Amino acid sequence: MIEARTSRNARLDSEGRTHADQVSVSARLGRLQFHNSGKFRVLQLSDIQDGPKVSPDTISLIAAACDASRPDLVVFSGDQIAGYDAAYARTFRKRRWGTGWDGVYAAGRSVSNWVGNALQGMSGNQPAVPEDGLAEIEGLNANPAYEDAEGEREHDYARTRDMVRHSIAQFLEPVIARGIPFAVTYGNHDFQCGLDTAQMDAIYREFPGCLNPESTAARPDQPRSQPGSGLADQVIYACEPGTFALPVADVSGSRNVFGLVILDSGDYAKTGGYGVPSRAGLAFLAQLPRLLHTKSIVFQHIPLPQFYDLLRVVPATTPYAIQGYRAYDSQCYVLDETKTLPGSYLGEGISCPDTDCGEFEILRRSEGYFAVFAGHDHRNGFVGTHEGMMLGVTPTCGFGSYGPVPRKRAARMFEFDIRHPHNPRTQLLEFGDLVGKPKSHKAYTFAMSHMPSSTGDAANLLRKPGVLAGGVATLAAIFASLRASRRKR
């Protein structure tokens, strides 16, 4: 074995890494800025959506994608934490406002997880029982010090915080080991573990490279820095947890070339369906162009209703047609090839809010934005243009929930060119190309890749050409109906 040595000219950062070890050029420079080559790269990771024991295949994909893209920044665009996982049953909440069915739903999720674990066992994979750091966490259950209800509740939340921290540490390890700074926003499942976004923000800031700013009493017009990020000269415009902006400078660091806006797009609406950004978040979007003096790209979890404008309506009998979601479920769609890039694919209905909150109009009217990229729909991977705005969806990079076949699970790389920074090149870095075949959860991964999670998904499967498609879809529809406790995502 060759011993690693530090050269005389190599400087160590606060974590003991040399600057030569840092994949991110921006991390070496102390701010997000273009390289001498005139390039700047971002890696988007969406929907890890796993419990306290993160799939090793997810971690392998993250590591391989970081090595392949060598990004300046990694953006986690929501649903990192599967808040409905059985491990969080004691603090689980289905909605932020609470319902009387939370306990019943948590029990149903526990049964679903048990079935998944049994399938794992059938394929001879590692047990789902947490090990290593989680063994110590599990030991907290036997602590007799918490006898009263309030004490037990605090004990439960302390255990959840430890499990969330343990989960985050696993999927951040490849990023931190390569010295890449990262930014995080939230989806519709993170909070279900029982922690709010401010609490999760605080946990992420415990890790080196985190750019999420402390947003208590934040004023967008008063930019700040994040000392623990390792980017001493990086300016951050803060709004609220999961919502902030990061300007990217030119090669000399003298002017902003474009902005990276991280937006918490909400979770659920009380009227049904998915939520929308907060009023503060929408006001922040309207204000940013005047603060950054350049255009920005937005990363958020839930797609906008305007993403449907990249599709075209087709008869329900059309091969590969996809039924729309909720407000759009009366029609079937395929991608509009005249509006989307080659290689794009549609695997499920776009799960946007039922009503338009006006976000797209704010982005368009301000003339301060050039792109919006989301996650949320695990089986979708497309990029297109609508009214001059680039719109895109990134599929899941995780192996802990439903998605496309394992080889198609992916991260998305963006390469910005200083000559045309508002028209980035983007591509999916897929598991099959970077890693190969999955090593764990084989039976369960197949089930999550092929079994529909709603009657609409079953109908979509029926439209796939093939002799066996009808039979598979029928069995899958029966399976989906029996799994009433398992939500779509």
Coordinates of C-alpha atoms in Angstrom, one line a residue:
M1 CA 0.0 0.0 0.0
I2 CA 1.4 3.4 -0.9
E3 CA 1.3 5.9 1.9
A4 CA -0.4 9.2 1.2
R5 CA 1.8 12.2 1.7
T6 CA 1.1 15.9 1.9
S7 CA 3.3 18.1 -0.2
R8 CA 5.0 21.1 1.3
N9 CA 2.8 23.5 -0.7
A10 CA -0.5 21.8 0.2
R11 CA -2.6 23.6 2.8
L12 CA -4.9 21.7 5.1
D13 CA -8.5 22.8 5.6
S14 CA -10.4 22.6 8.9
E15 CA -11.2 18.9 8.3
G16 CA -7.6 18.0 7.6
R17 CA -8.0 17.7 3.8
T18 CA -5.4 19.2 1.5
H19 CA -6.6 21.6 -1.2
A20 CA -5.4 19.0 -3.7
D21 CA -7.9 16.6 -2.3
Q22 CA -10.9 18.9 -2.9
V23 CA -12.8 18.1 -6.0
S24 CA -14.6 21.4 -5.9
V25 CA -12.6 24.2 -7.5
S26 CA -14.8 26.7 -5.7
A27 CA -13.9 25.2 -2.4
R28 CA -10.3 25.9 -3.1
L29 CA -11.0 29.5 -4.1
G30 CA -13.2 30.2 -1.0
R31 CA -16.3 31.2 -3.0
L32 CA -18.6 29.9 -5.8
Q33 CA -17.0 31.2 -9.0
F34 CA -16.1 30.2 -12.5
H35 CA -12.8 28.4 -13.1
N36 CA -10.0 29.7 -15.3
S37 CA -11.4 27.3 -17.9
G38 CA -14.6 29.4 -18.0
K39 CA -16.7 26.5 -16.5
F40 CA -18.8 26.0 -13.3
R41 CA -20.5 22.8 -12.4
V42 CA -23.4 21.8 -10.1
L43 CA -24.7 18.3 -9.2
Q44 CA -28.4 17.9 -8.3
L45 CA -29.3 15.0 -6.1
S46 CA -33.1 14.4 -5.7
D47 CA -35.2 12.1 -3.6
I48 CA -32.8 10.0 -1.6
Q49 CA -35.9 9.3 0.5
D50 CA -34.5 6.6 2.8
G51 CA -34.7 5.7 6.4
P52 CA -31.9 5.7 9.0
K53 CA -30.0 3.0 7.1
V54 CA -29.3 4.5 3.7
S55 CA -29.0 2.0 0.8
P56 CA -25.3 1.4 -0.1
D57 CA -26.3 1.7 -3.7
T58 CA -27.5 5.2 -3.2
I59 CA -24.2 6.1 -1.6
S60 CA -22.3 4.4 -4.5
L61 CA -24.3 6.5 -7.0
I62 CA -23.6 9.7 -5.1
A63 CA -19.8 8.9 -4.9
A64 CA -19.6 8.0 -8.6
A65 CA -21.6 11.0 -9.7
C66 CA -19.3 13.3 -7.7
D67 CA -16.2 11.7 -9.3
A68 CA -17.7 11.9 -12.8
S69 CA -18.9 15.5 -12.6
R70 CA -16.4 17.1 -10.2
P71 CA -18.9 19.7 -9.2
D72 CA -18.3 23.0 -7.5
L73 CA -21.5 22.5 -5.5
V74 CA -24.0 19.7 -4.8
V75 CA -27.7 20.6 -4.4
F76 CA -30.0 18.3 -2.5
S77 CA -33.4 19.1 -3.9
G78 CA -35.6 17.6 -1.2
D79 CA -37.0 14.4 0.3
Q80 CA -33.6 13.3 1.6
I81 CA -35.4 11.8 4.7
A82 CA -38.2 9.3 4.4
G83 CA -40.1 10.7 7.3
Y84 CA -42.7 8.0 7.1
D85 CA -40.1 5.2 7.8
A86 CA -41.1 2.9 10.6
A87 CA -38.1 4.0 12.6
Y88 CA -39.7 7.4 13.1
A89 CA -43.1 6.1 14.1
R90 CA -42.9 7.7 17.6
T91 CA -42.6 11.2 16.2
F92 CA -44.2 10.7 12.8
R93 CA -46.7 13.3 11.5
K94 CA -48.5 12.9 8.2
R95 CA -49.2 16.6 7.8
R96 CA -47.7 19.6 9.5
W97 CA -51.0 20.5 11.0
G98 CA -51.5 17.0 12.4
T99 CA -54.4 14.6 11.9
G100 CA -56.1 11.9 14.0
W101 CA -55.0 9.3 11.5
D102 CA -51.2 9.8 12.1
G103 CA -50.9 6.7 14.3
V104 CA -52.9 4.5 12.0
Y105 CA -50.8 5.7 9.0
A106 CA -47.6 5.1 10.9
A107 CA -48.7 1.5 11.7
G108 CA -49.5 1.0 8.0
R109 CA -46.1 2.2 7.0
S110 CA -44.6 -0.2 9.5
V111 CA -46.4 -3.2 7.9
S112 CA -45.2 -2.0 4.5
N113 CA -41.6 -1.7 5.7
W114 CA -41.9 -5.2 7.2
V115 CA -43.0 -6.6 3.8
G116 CA -40.0 -4.8 2.2
N117 CA -37.6 -6.2 4.7
A118 CA -38.9 -9.7 4.1
L119 CA -38.3 -9.3 0.4
Q120 CA -34.8 -8.2 1.1
G121 CA -34.2 -11.3 3.2
M122 CA -35.5 -13.5 0.4
S123 CA -32.6 -12.2 -1.8
G124 CA -30.0 -12.8 1.0
N125 CA -29.2 -9.1 1.5
Q126 CA -28.3 -7.4 4.8
P127 CA -31.0 -7.1 7.4
A128 CA -32.9 -3.8 7.7
V129 CA -32.1 -3.8 11.4
P130 CA -29.9 -0.7 12.0
E131 CA -26.3 -1.5 12.9
D132 CA -23.2 0.4 14.0
G133 CA -24.2 3.9 15.2
L134 CA -27.8 3.0 15.2
A135 CA -27.3 0.2 17.8
E136 CA -26.5 2.9 20.3
I137 CA -29.5 4.9 19.3
E138 CA -31.8 1.8 19.7
G139 CA -30.4 1.4 23.2
L140 CA -32.1 4.6 24.3
N141 CA -35.4 2.8 24.3
A142 CA -34.5 0.9 27.4
N143 CA -33.6 4.1 29.4
P144 CA -35.9 4.1 32.4
A145 CA -35.2 7.8 33.2
Y146 CA -38.1 9.0 31.0
E147 CA -41.2 8.0 33.0
D148 CA -43.6 10.8 32.5
A149 CA -45.3 11.6 29.1
E150 CA -43.4 14.8 28.5
G151 CA -40.0 13.1 29.2
E152 CA -40.9 10.2 26.9
R153 CA -41.9 12.6 24.1
E154 CA -38.6 14.5 24.4
H155 CA -36.8 11.1 24.5
D156 CA -38.6 10.2 21.2
Y157 CA -37.5 13.4 19.5
A158 CA -34.0 13.1 20.7
R159 CA -33.9 9.6 19.2
T160 CA -35.3 10.9 15.9
R161 CA -32.8 13.7 15.8
D162 CA -30.0 11.1 16.2
M163 CA -31.4 8.9 13.5
V164 CA -31.8 11.8 11.1
R165 CA -28.2 12.9 11.9
H166 CA -27.0 9.3 11.2
S167 CA -28.9 9.2 7.9
I168 CA -27.5 12.5 6.8
A169 CA -24.0 11.5 7.7
Q170 CA -24.2 8.5 5.4
F171 CA -25.3 10.2 2.2
L172 CA -23.1 13.2 2.9
E173 CA -20.0 11.1 3.4
P174 CA -19.0 10.9 -0.3
V175 CA -19.6 14.7 -0.7
I176 CA -17.6 15.7 2.4
A177 CA -14.8 13.3 1.6
R178 CA -14.3 15.0 -1.7
G179 CA -14.4 18.5 -0.2
I180 CA -17.5 19.6 -2.1
P181 CA -19.8 22.3 -0.5
F182 CA -23.5 21.5 -0.6
A183 CA -26.9 23.2 -0.3
V184 CA -30.1 21.6 0.9
T185 CA -33.8 22.2 0.5
Y186 CA -36.8 20.1 1.6
G187 CA -39.6 18.1 0.1
N188 CA -42.9 16.7 1.3
H189 CA -41.5 13.8 3.3
D190 CA -38.5 15.3 5.3
F191 CA -40.7 16.9 7.9
Q192 CA -42.8 13.7 8.5
C193 CA -40.1 12.4 10.8
G194 CA -41.3 15.0 13.3
L195 CA -38.6 17.6 12.9
D196 CA -39.3 20.9 11.3
T197 CA -37.0 22.4 8.6
A198 CA -35.2 24.7 11.0
Q199 CA -34.2 21.7 13.2
M200 CA -33.0 19.8 10.1
D201 CA -31.2 22.9 8.8
A202 CA -29.3 23.0 12.1
I203 CA -28.3 19.3 11.8
Y204 CA -27.0 19.8 8.2
R205 CA -24.9 22.8 9.5
E206 CA -23.1 20.4 11.8
F207 CA -21.4 19.0 8.7
P208 CA -18.5 20.7 6.9
G209 CA -19.4 22.3 3.6
C210 CA -23.0 23.1 4.4
L211 CA -24.1 26.4 2.8
N212 CA -27.6 26.6 4.4
P213 CA -27.5 29.9 6.4
E214 CA -28.8 30.5 9.8
S215 CA -32.1 32.2 8.9
T216 CA -33.4 33.4 12.2
A217 CA -34.5 37.1 11.7
A218 CA -33.2 36.8 8.1
R219 CA -33.4 39.9 5.9
P220 CA -32.8 39.1 2.2
D221 CA -31.3 42.6 1.6
Q222 CA -28.6 41.9 4.2
P223 CA -26.5 39.1 2.9
R224 CA -24.4 36.9 5.2
S225 CA -21.9 34.1 5.2
Q226 CA -21.9 30.6 6.6
P227 CA -18.7 30.0 8.5
G228 CA -18.9 26.2 8.6
S229 CA -19.2 26.0 4.8
G230 CA -15.5 26.4 4.1
L231 CA -16.3 29.2 1.6
A232 CA -15.1 32.2 3.6
D233 CA -15.8 34.7 0.9
Q234 CA -19.2 33.3 -0.2
V235 CA -22.2 35.7 0.1
I236 CA -25.5 34.2 0.9
Y237 CA -28.9 35.8 0.8
A238 CA -31.2 34.1 3.4
C239 CA -34.9 33.9 3.6
E240 CA -36.0 30.9 5.7
P241 CA -34.9 27.3 6.2
G242 CA -34.4 25.7 2.8
T243 CA -34.8 29.0 1.0
F244 CA -31.8 31.1 0.1
A245 CA -29.7 32.3 -2.8
L246 CA -26.0 31.9 -3.7
P247 CA -24.4 34.2 -6.3
V248 CA -21.8 32.7 -8.6
A249 CA -19.0 35.1 -9.5
D250 CA -16.8 35.4 -12.6
V251 CA -13.2 34.2 -12.7
S252 CA -11.9 37.3 -10.9
G253 CA -14.7 37.3 -8.3
S254 CA -15.6 40.8 -9.2
R255 CA -19.2 40.4 -10.4
N256 CA -22.1 38.0 -10.2
V257 CA -22.6 35.9 -13.4
F258 CA -25.7 34.1 -12.2
G259 CA -27.5 33.1 -9.1
L260 CA -28.4 29.7 -7.6
V261 CA -31.7 29.9 -5.8
I262 CA -32.6 27.1 -3.4
L263 CA -36.4 27.2 -2.7
D264 CA -38.5 25.3 -0.2
S265 CA -41.5 24.6 -2.4
G266 CA -43.8 23.4 0.4
D267 CA -45.3 20.0 1.1
Y268 CA -49.1 19.5 1.3
A269 CA -52.1 21.7 0.9
K270 CA -54.9 21.6 3.4
T271 CA -57.4 21.5 0.5
G272 CA -55.6 18.4 -0.8
G273 CA -52.7 17.7 -3.1
Y274 CA -49.3 19.3 -2.8
G275 CA -48.4 22.6 -1.3
V276 CA -46.7 25.7 -2.7
P277 CA -43.8 28.0 -1.5
S278 CA -44.6 30.2 1.5
R279 CA -45.5 33.9 1.0
A280 CA -42.0 34.8 2.2
G281 CA -40.5 32.5 -0.3
L282 CA -42.5 34.0 -3.2
A283 CA -41.6 37.5 -2.0
F284 CA -38.0 36.4 -1.9
L285 CA -38.1 35.3 -5.5
A286 CA -39.6 38.7 -6.6
Q287 CA -36.9 40.6 -4.7
L288 CA -33.8 38.6 -5.7
P289 CA -33.2 40.0 -9.2
R290 CA -32.7 43.5 -7.7
L291 CA -30.3 42.1 -5.2
L292 CA -28.2 39.9 -7.4
H293 CA -28.3 42.1 -10.6
T294 CA -28.2 38.9 -12.7
K295 CA -30.4 36.0 -13.7
S296 CA -30.8 32.8 -11.6
I297 CA -31.6 29.2 -11.8
V298 CA -34.1 27.8 -9.2
F299 CA -33.8 24.4 -7.5
Q300 CA -36.9 23.2 -5.7
H301 CA -38.6 19.9 -4.9
I302 CA -42.2 20.1 -6.3
P303 CA -42.6 20.9 -10.0
L304 CA -44.8 23.8 -11.2
P305 CA -48.1 23.4 -13.0
Q306 CA -46.4 24.9 -16.1
F307 CA -44.3 21.7 -16.4
Y308 CA -47.5 20.2 -18.0
D309 CA -46.9 22.7 -20.9
L310 CA -44.0 20.5 -21.9
L311 CA -46.4 17.6 -22.6
R312 CA -49.1 17.1 -25.2
V313 CA -52.5 15.5 -24.7
V314 CA -53.0 12.1 -26.4
P315 CA -55.7 9.5 -26.5
A316 CA -55.6 7.1 -23.5
T317 CA -54.9 4.2 -25.9
T318 CA -51.6 5.8 -27.0
P319 CA -48.6 3.6 -26.3
Y320 CA -46.6 4.9 -23.3
A321 CA -49.2 7.5 -22.5
I322 CA -49.2 8.7 -18.9
Q323 CA -52.3 9.7 -17.0
G324 CA -52.1 13.2 -15.4
Y325 CA -52.1 13.7 -11.6
R326 CA -55.1 15.0 -9.6
A327 CA -56.2 18.2 -11.4
Y328 CA -54.8 16.8 -14.6
D329 CA -56.0 13.2 -14.3
S330 CA -58.8 13.5 -16.8
Q331 CA -56.3 13.4 -19.7
C332 CA -53.3 11.4 -20.8
Y333 CA -50.0 12.8 -21.9
V334 CA -46.6 12.1 -23.6
L335 CA -43.7 14.5 -23.9
D336 CA -43.9 17.1 -26.6
E337 CA -40.7 16.4 -28.6
T338 CA -40.8 20.0 -30.0
K339 CA -40.3 21.4 -26.5
T340 CA -38.1 18.8 -24.7
L341 CA -34.5 17.7 -25.2
P342 CA -33.6 14.3 -26.7
G343 CA -33.2 11.7 -24.0
S344 CA -36.0 13.1 -21.9
Y345 CA -38.5 10.6 -20.5
L346 CA -41.9 10.7 -18.7
G347 CA -42.6 7.8 -16.4
E348 CA -45.5 9.2 -14.3
G349 CA -47.9 12.1 -14.1
I350 CA -46.4 15.4 -13.0
S351 CA -47.3 15.8 -9.3
C352 CA -47.6 19.5 -9.1
P353 CA -50.0 21.5 -6.9
D354 CA -53.7 21.6 -7.9
T355 CA -53.6 25.4 -8.1
D356 CA -51.1 27.8 -9.5
C357 CA -49.7 30.0 -6.8
G358 CA -48.2 32.5 -9.3
E359 CA -44.6 31.4 -8.9
F360 CA -44.0 31.0 -12.6
E361 CA -45.5 34.4 -13.3
I362 CA -43.1 35.9 -10.7
L363 CA -40.1 34.3 -12.4
R364 CA -41.2 35.3 -15.9
R365 CA -42.3 38.8 -15.1
S366 CA -39.2 39.7 -13.2
E367 CA -37.0 38.6 -16.1
G368 CA -34.5 37.5 -13.4
Y369 CA -34.6 33.8 -14.0
F370 CA -33.7 31.4 -16.7
A371 CA -34.4 27.9 -15.3
V372 CA -36.4 25.8 -12.7
F373 CA -35.4 22.3 -11.8
A374 CA -37.3 20.0 -9.5
G375 CA -37.4 16.4 -8.3
H376 CA -40.4 14.8 -6.6
D377 CA -41.6 12.6 -9.5
H378 CA -39.1 9.7 -9.1
R379 CA -39.7 8.2 -12.5
N380 CA -39.5 11.4 -14.6
G381 CA -36.3 12.8 -16.2
F382 CA -36.9 15.5 -18.8
V383 CA -35.8 19.0 -19.7
G384 CA -37.7 21.5 -21.9
T385 CA -38.4 25.1 -22.5
H386 CA -41.7 27.0 -21.9
E387 CA -42.0 30.7 -22.6
G388 CA -38.2 31.1 -22.6
M389 CA -37.8 29.3 -19.2
M390 CA -35.8 26.0 -19.0
L391 CA -37.9 23.5 -17.0
G392 CA -36.5 20.2 -15.8
V393 CA -37.1 17.2 -13.5
T394 CA -34.5 14.9 -12.1
P395 CA -35.3 11.3 -11.2
T396 CA -34.6 9.8 -7.8
C397 CA -31.0 9.0 -7.0
G398 CA -32.1 6.7 -4.1
F399 CA -32.8 3.0 -3.8
G400 CA -35.0 3.3 -0.7
S401 CA -38.2 4.1 -2.5
Y402 CA -40.0 3.7 -5.8
G403 CA -38.4 4.9 -9.0
P404 CA -37.3 3.8 -12.5
V405 CA -35.4 0.6 -13.0
P406 CA -32.1 0.6 -11.0
R407 CA -29.9 1.5 -14.0
K408 CA -31.9 4.7 -14.6
R409 CA -31.7 6.1 -11.1
A410 CA -29.5 9.2 -11.5
A411 CA -28.0 12.5 -10.5
R412 CA -28.1 15.5 -12.8
M413 CA -25.0 17.4 -13.7
F414 CA -25.1 21.0 -14.9
E415 CA -22.1 22.7 -16.7
F416 CA -22.3 26.5 -17.0
D417 CA -20.1 28.2 -19.6
I418 CA -19.0 31.8 -18.9
R419 CA -19.7 32.6 -22.6
H420 CA -23.4 31.7 -22.2
P421 CA -24.0 31.2 -18.5
H422 CA -27.8 31.2 -18.7
N423 CA -28.0 28.3 -21.1
P424 CA -26.3 25.4 -19.2
R425 CA -25.5 22.0 -20.5
T426 CA -27.2 19.3 -18.4
Q427 CA -27.2 15.5 -18.4
L428 CA -28.3 12.6 -16.2
L429 CA -25.5 10.6 -14.7
E430 CA -27.2 7.2 -14.4
F431 CA -26.4 4.3 -12.0
G432 CA -26.1 1.8 -14.8
D433 CA -23.4 3.8 -16.6
L434 CA -21.5 4.8 -13.4
V435 CA -21.8 1.9 -11.1
G436 CA -23.4 -1.1 -12.9
K437 CA -25.8 -3.4 -11.1
P438 CA -27.2 -2.8 -7.6
K439 CA -25.7 -4.9 -4.8
S440 CA -28.5 -4.6 -2.2
H441 CA -32.3 -4.6 -1.9
K442 CA -32.5 -6.6 -5.2
A443 CA -36.0 -8.0 -4.7
Y444 CA -37.4 -4.9 -3.1
T445 CA -35.8 -2.6 -5.7
F446 CA -37.5 -4.6 -8.4
A447 CA -40.9 -4.3 -6.7
M448 CA -40.5 -0.6 -6.2
S449 CA -39.4 -0.2 -9.8
H450 CA -42.2 -2.2 -11.4
M451 CA -45.2 -2.1 -9.0
P452 CA -47.5 0.9 -9.4
S453 CA -48.4 2.9 -6.3
S454 CA -51.8 4.1 -7.5
T455 CA -54.5 3.0 -9.9
G456 CA -53.3 5.7 -12.3
D457 CA -49.8 4.1 -12.3
A458 CA -51.4 0.7 -13.0
A459 CA -53.2 2.2 -16.0
N460 CA -49.9 3.7 -17.3
L461 CA -48.3 0.2 -17.1
L462 CA -51.1 -1.2 -19.2
R463 CA -50.2 1.2 -22.0
K464 CA -46.7 -0.1 -22.3
P465 CA -46.5 -2.3 -25.4
G466 CA -45.6 -6.0 -24.8
V467 CA -47.2 -9.4 -24.6
L468 CA -46.9 -9.6 -20.8
A469 CA -47.7 -6.0 -20.0
G470 CA -51.4 -6.6 -19.5
G471 CA -50.9 -9.5 -17.1
V472 CA -48.2 -7.7 -15.2
A473 CA -50.3 -4.5 -14.9
T474 CA -53.3 -6.5 -13.7
L475 CA -51.3 -8.2 -10.9
A476 CA -49.6 -4.9 -10.1
A477 CA -53.0 -3.1 -9.8
I478 CA -54.2 -5.8 -7.4
F479 CA -51.0 -5.4 -5.4
A480 CA -51.4 -1.6 -5.4
S481 CA -55.0 -1.8 -4.1
L482 CA -54.0 -4.2 -1.3
R483 CA -51.3 -1.7 -0.2
A484 CA -53.7 1.0 0.7
S485 CA -51.5 2.1 3.5
R486 CA -48.6 3.0 1.2
R487 CA -48.8 6.4 -0.3
K488 CA -47.6 7.3 -3.7
R489 CA -44.6 9.1 -2.4

